[in-house]
């Protein structure tokens, strides 16, 4: 997956998947995966994205704020 970076350029993981709304095909979140992989994935709302460039996806968050993102809970 594409690298995910905080506002200060720290790599915090990779895009593990795209998450869409349960009622529509609209993408609502990115799923943040760790390298090496772990069982915990965090949801990143698309409105937290700052920009996309050759380095990866930049967030409007600090490294400390990443830990406050909700954990992904798959349905079923």
Coordinates of C-alpha atoms in Angstrom, one line a residue:
X1 CA 0.0 0.0 0.0
X2 CA 0.9 3.6 -0.4
X3 CA 2.8 5.2 2.5
X4 CA 0.8 7.4 5.0
X5 CA 2.6 10.4 6.5
X6 CA 1.8 12.7 9.3
X7 CA 1.8 16.5 8.8
X8 CA 5.5 16.6 9.8
X9 CA 6.5 13.8 7.4
X10 CA 6.7 10.8 9.8
X11 CA 5.7 7.6 8.1
X12 CA 3.0 6.0 10.3
X13 CA 1.9 3.1 8.0
X14 CA 0.5 2.2 4.7
X15 CA -2.9 2.2 3.1
X16 CA -4.2 -1.3 3.7
X17 CA -7.6 -0.8 2.1
X18 CA -10.3 1.7 1.2
X19 CA -13.6 1.6 3.2
X20 CA -16.9 2.5 1.7
X21 CA -20.2 3.4 3.2
X22 CA -22.4 0.5 4.1
X23 CA -25.3 2.0 2.2
X24 CA -23.5 3.5 -0.8
X25 CA -20.5 2.7 -2.9
X26 CA -18.8 6.0 -1.8
X27 CA -15.3 5.7 -0.2
X28 CA -15.4 7.2 3.3
X29 CA -12.2 6.1 5.0
X30 CA -8.7 4.7 4.4
X31 CA -7.6 1.7 6.5
X32 CA -4.2 2.4 8.0
X33 CA -2.0 -0.7 8.2
X34 CA 1.3 -1.1 10.0
X35 CA 4.6 -2.4 8.6
X36 CA 5.2 -5.1 9.7
X37 CA 1.4 -6.0 9.7
X38 CA -0.5 -6.2 13.0
X39 CA -4.0 -7.2 13.9
X40 CA -5.0 -3.5 14.6
X41 CA -6.0 -1.2 11.7
X42 CA -7.1 2.4 12.2
X43 CA -9.7 4.3 10.2
X44 CA -8.7 7.5 8.6
X45 CA -11.6 9.7 7.5
X46 CA -11.0 11.2 4.0
X47 CA -11.4 14.7 5.5
X48 CA -8.2 14.2 7.4
X49 CA -6.1 13.9 4.2
X50 CA -4.0 17.0 3.4
X51 CA -2.4 16.0 0.0
X52 CA -1.2 13.2 -2.2
X53 CA 2.3 13.4 -3.8
X54 CA 5.1 11.1 -4.9
X55 CA 6.0 10.4 -1.2
X56 CA 2.6 9.2 -0.2
X57 CA -0.6 10.4 1.4
X58 CA -0.1 13.3 3.8
X59 CA -2.5 13.7 6.8
X60 CA -3.5 16.8 8.7
X61 CA -2.5 15.0 11.9
X62 CA 0.5 14.7 14.2
X63 CA 2.0 11.3 15.1
X64 CA 0.3 11.5 18.5
X65 CA -3.1 12.1 17.0
X66 CA -2.8 8.9 15.0
X67 CA -3.3 6.9 18.2
X68 CA -6.6 8.6 18.8
X69 CA -8.1 7.4 15.5
X70 CA -10.8 4.7 15.9
X71 CA -9.8 1.1 15.4
X72 CA -11.5 -0.7 12.5
X73 CA -14.2 -3.2 13.5
X74 CA -15.2 -5.3 10.6
X75 CA -18.9 -6.1 10.3
X76 CA -20.0 -9.7 11.0

